[in-house]
Amino acid sequence: MSEPKSETAKQPVERKTLDERGRMTDLERLRHSAAHVLATALLRLWPDAQLATGPAVDSGFYYDLDLEHRITPEDFPAIEAEMRKIIKENQPFERISVTRDQALRDAQTGRLGALSERAVPSKFKIGNLEDIPEGEPITYYKNGDFLDLCAGPHVMRTGNVGAFKLTSVASAYYKGNERNPQLQRIYGTAFKNKTQLDEWLKMQEEAKRRDHRKLGAELGIFTLDPEYVGPGLPLWLPNGGAMIEELEKLAKETEFQAGYKRVRTPHLAREIMYKTSGHLPYYAESMFPPMELIEESALKKGGGNEIKAQMERMLREAMANIEKQLPEVSGELAKEGITNEAIVQEIIRLAGQSRKSDRYYLKAMNCPHHHRIFAAEQRSYRDLPFRLGEYGTCYRYEQSGELFGLMRVRSMQMNDAHIYCQPEKFAEEFQAVNEMYLKYFKIFGIEKYVMRYSTHDPARLGQKFVDEPELWKQTEEMVRRVLRESGINYIEVPNEAAFYGPKIDVQVWSAIGREFTIATNQVDFAVPKKFGLVYRDRDNADKTPLCIHRAPLGTHERFIGFLIEHYAGNFPLWLAPEQVRVLPITQDQVAYAEAIVKVLRDQFVRATLEFSNDKLQGRILRAEEARVHTMLVVGQKEQASDSVALRIHGQGNQGVKPRAQVIAEFLAAIRERKP
């Protein structure tokens, strides 16, 4: 199961095809044009800047540049003032078609990505020119004195750019490759008008307040320890552990009712597993380096040292004989600085390498393990659909510049499952998975979502995609039909399928409108065949099943990161790390409070008691800051009437209610997972 990638400063936006450029929205055109306005302003302020690329992205636009001056947010007012001048000048965007030779000459003379010709070549524009496929038209866009290598499209004039704001500056490797020069990347955003910009800025401020990294630390959910544990390897604190338990409980209950069987698989496997699945060598860069284990059959019980010593004695004797019988050879080797001892040690080293070894990889995905479970026993059509579920831990060696809180990590616990079924059962199973997604959306209050349906590119069969043209057509149409008939909101995206079949990335929007990719749903018609997976059909023939890979709750890491921001840390009762805190007013009510806590904890409610000499208001404030869902305040009157004063985080005092009623309502709300 692949984990969707998020955009980072060190992960470049892939160059759009001409077809994709033709489908760019009006807002994308505006933002692309704003990037050129930014580039023009930068060159006016720093004429020696070397420009690289400046695309539109989901949140706005950016431009990469090489410049001795280190740009900081303190430079933004001056850059924005220059941008406003360029917008006011209302410069037309002029499209110019050129030959590849002409473009290369202009880049070599420094004319591209500049306001005028200069002695220094436009080195990054030369590199960009190399990325343009042979046969694709080469074009410039010119506004005012600024000339840039660009395929467009743009708005008509700089005056159409609208409202904009620069937002941040970061480091970025040219073309996202750490072996290339490190550039400065200036981010900005643009909208049609100031009202839309102000709304977006307001949302960004709210997003900062909800940042899962900030709240995750404040609420004791997770921590990162790069020094001792390693970057991208989160440690779940007790509050995070409680949330994980609740999510796994939800998944296990839901999957049990849907007929899934739970399995467990190891955290590593032999190299042959991933070669058979096809992940090696194509996925190797995203996997941790292999561990090589040398077989010890000849080296047991210290015998290895004896064998090595004996080998060294024999080799030295042989080299001494060669020196006596062929002195001219030894003399020539000595002139080259090659001694007999060096030759002996090199032969010993090579002999050690020739020992039989086995390579193991940390598990980057659960699917090959599940395939081997399917293969462990003979299956018939009566066993299908065969649904295997696991919260399996996987490891991906993400680049250090791509790591980001819980959203981009190197270890992840995935709500994974694989469904093996006959082709005629595919639609029913695929629809059931989609309905599971919709159920979860309702539980978590996710109102806006879209299924991003990715298909293959026929031109890249055998390269990026498995070379099975008929199976691609068949399975893609099957998925498309299910999505249409179910009425699920989806968009179709070409050339982004998994290598073994079409896939769906589930995009959701949080309560404040931020977009997240949280889960995937994939069809696999290729890998089961590679593992020789078969079932005995009604006609007594062996047939290969289709496999559906699905992870409705994604990974704990990404999903909890989303939930922190979605709820701003104010989780519903069933999910809250600390569900209830009982606050006795005086020492006289401590025993009564302890009895309440015991009843709740006996029902597995995460309840605690806090009593100190602090004033009650101070203890209530601490509970509010910790986002404890419910506070039960008990004083002399509550104790006497077997009741509690109920307070809900963020909602204040709910009045005095009978203790038994409150506890019953707690248990019902938790059981029903009320929002």
GROMACS .gro file of N, CA and C in nm, residues 264-270 273-274 287-288 291 360-366 369 390-396 410-414:
model
   96
  264ARG      N    1  -0.117  -1.087   1.166
  264ARG     CA    2   0.004  -1.015   1.211
  264ARG      C    3   0.120  -1.058   1.124
  265THR      N    4   0.204  -0.963   1.086
  265THR     CA    5   0.319  -0.998   1.002
  265THR      C    6   0.445  -0.934   1.058
  266PRO      N    7   0.563  -0.990   1.026
  266PRO     CA    8   0.690  -0.937   1.078
  266PRO      C    9   0.722  -0.799   1.023
  267HIS      N   10   0.820  -0.736   1.086
  267HIS     CA   11   0.862  -0.601   1.045
  267HIS      C   12   0.968  -0.605   0.936
  268LEU      N   13   1.010  -0.723   0.893
  268LEU     CA   14   1.110  -0.733   0.788
  268LEU      C   15   1.088  -0.861   0.709
  269ALA      N   16   1.154  -0.868   0.593
  269ALA     CA   17   1.141  -0.987   0.509
  269ALA      C   18   1.264  -0.997   0.419
  270ARG      N   19   1.281  -1.115   0.361
  270ARG     CA   20   1.394  -1.137   0.272
  270ARG      C   21   1.378  -1.059   0.142
  273MET      N   22   1.124  -1.144  -0.136
  273MET     CA   23   0.984  -1.101  -0.122
  273MET      C   24   0.959  -0.977  -0.207
  274TYR      N   25   1.046  -0.877  -0.194
  274TYR     CA   26   1.022  -0.750  -0.261
  274TYR      C   27   1.065  -0.752  -0.407
  287MET      N   28   1.302   0.270   0.047
  287MET     CA   29   1.316   0.167   0.150
  287MET      C   30   1.446   0.187   0.227
  288PHE      N   31   1.447   0.143   0.353
  288PHE     CA   32   1.571   0.148   0.429
  288PHE      C   33   1.672   0.053   0.366
  291MET      N   34   1.974  -0.525   0.530
  291MET     CA   35   2.064  -0.587   0.628
  291MET      C   36   2.115  -0.716   0.567
  360TYR      N   37   1.793  -0.881   0.405
  360TYR     CA   38   1.661  -0.853   0.461
  360TYR      C   39   1.634  -0.703   0.452
  361TYR      N   40   1.507  -0.669   0.428
  361TYR     CA   41   1.464  -0.530   0.424
  361TYR      C   42   1.358  -0.506   0.531
  362LEU      N   43   1.363  -0.386   0.593
  362LEU     CA   44   1.251  -0.346   0.677
  362LEU      C   45   1.127  -0.333   0.589
  363LYS      N   46   1.015  -0.374   0.642
  363LYS     CA   47   0.889  -0.377   0.565
  363LYS      C   48   0.846  -0.235   0.528
  364ALA      N   49   0.836  -0.210   0.400
  364ALA     CA   50   0.788  -0.079   0.353
  364ALA      C   51   0.640  -0.081   0.319
  365MET      N   52   0.584  -0.200   0.305
  365MET     CA   53   0.442  -0.216   0.276
  365MET      C   54   0.398  -0.355   0.323
  366ASN      N   55   0.271  -0.367   0.358
  366ASN     CA   56   0.221  -0.493   0.414
  366ASN      C   57   0.178  -0.594   0.308
  369HIS      N   58   0.345  -0.946   0.242
  369HIS     CA   59   0.326  -1.038   0.355
  369HIS      C   60   0.186  -1.101   0.350
  390GLU      N   61  -0.491  -0.571   0.902
  390GLU     CA   62  -0.379  -0.559   0.996
  390GLU      C   63  -0.345  -0.412   1.016
  391TYR      N   64  -0.315  -0.374   1.140
  391TYR     CA   65  -0.252  -0.245   1.165
  391TYR      C   66  -0.102  -0.270   1.163
  392GLY      N   67  -0.045  -0.282   1.045
  392GLY     CA   68   0.096  -0.320   1.030
  392GLY      C   69   0.187  -0.198   1.031
  393THR      N   70   0.303  -0.211   1.095
  393THR     CA   71   0.401  -0.103   1.098
  393THR      C   72   0.492  -0.115   0.977
  394CYS      N   73   0.505  -0.007   0.901
  394CYS     CA   74   0.590  -0.003   0.783
  394CYS      C   75   0.696   0.106   0.800
  395TYR      N   76   0.801   0.094   0.721
  395TYR     CA   77   0.914   0.187   0.730
  395TYR      C   78   0.949   0.237   0.591
  396ARG      N   79   0.954   0.368   0.576
  396ARG     CA   80   0.991   0.429   0.449
  396ARG      C   81   1.107   0.526   0.474
  410ARG      N   82   0.907   0.829   0.893
  410ARG     CA   83   0.979   0.712   0.843
  410ARG      C   84   0.926   0.581   0.901
  411SER      N   85   0.845   0.589   1.004
  411SER     CA   86   0.776   0.469   1.053
  411SER      C   87   0.629   0.502   1.064
  412MET      N   88   0.543   0.408   1.023
  412MET     CA   89   0.399   0.437   1.019
  412MET      C   90   0.320   0.310   1.046
  413GLN      N   91   0.212   0.326   1.120
  413GLN     CA   92   0.123   0.215   1.151
  413GLN      C   93  -0.002   0.230   1.066
  414MET      N   94  -0.017   0.138   0.971
  414MET     CA   95  -0.116   0.155   0.864
  414MET      C   96  -0.239   0.068   0.884
   0.00000   0.00000   0.00000
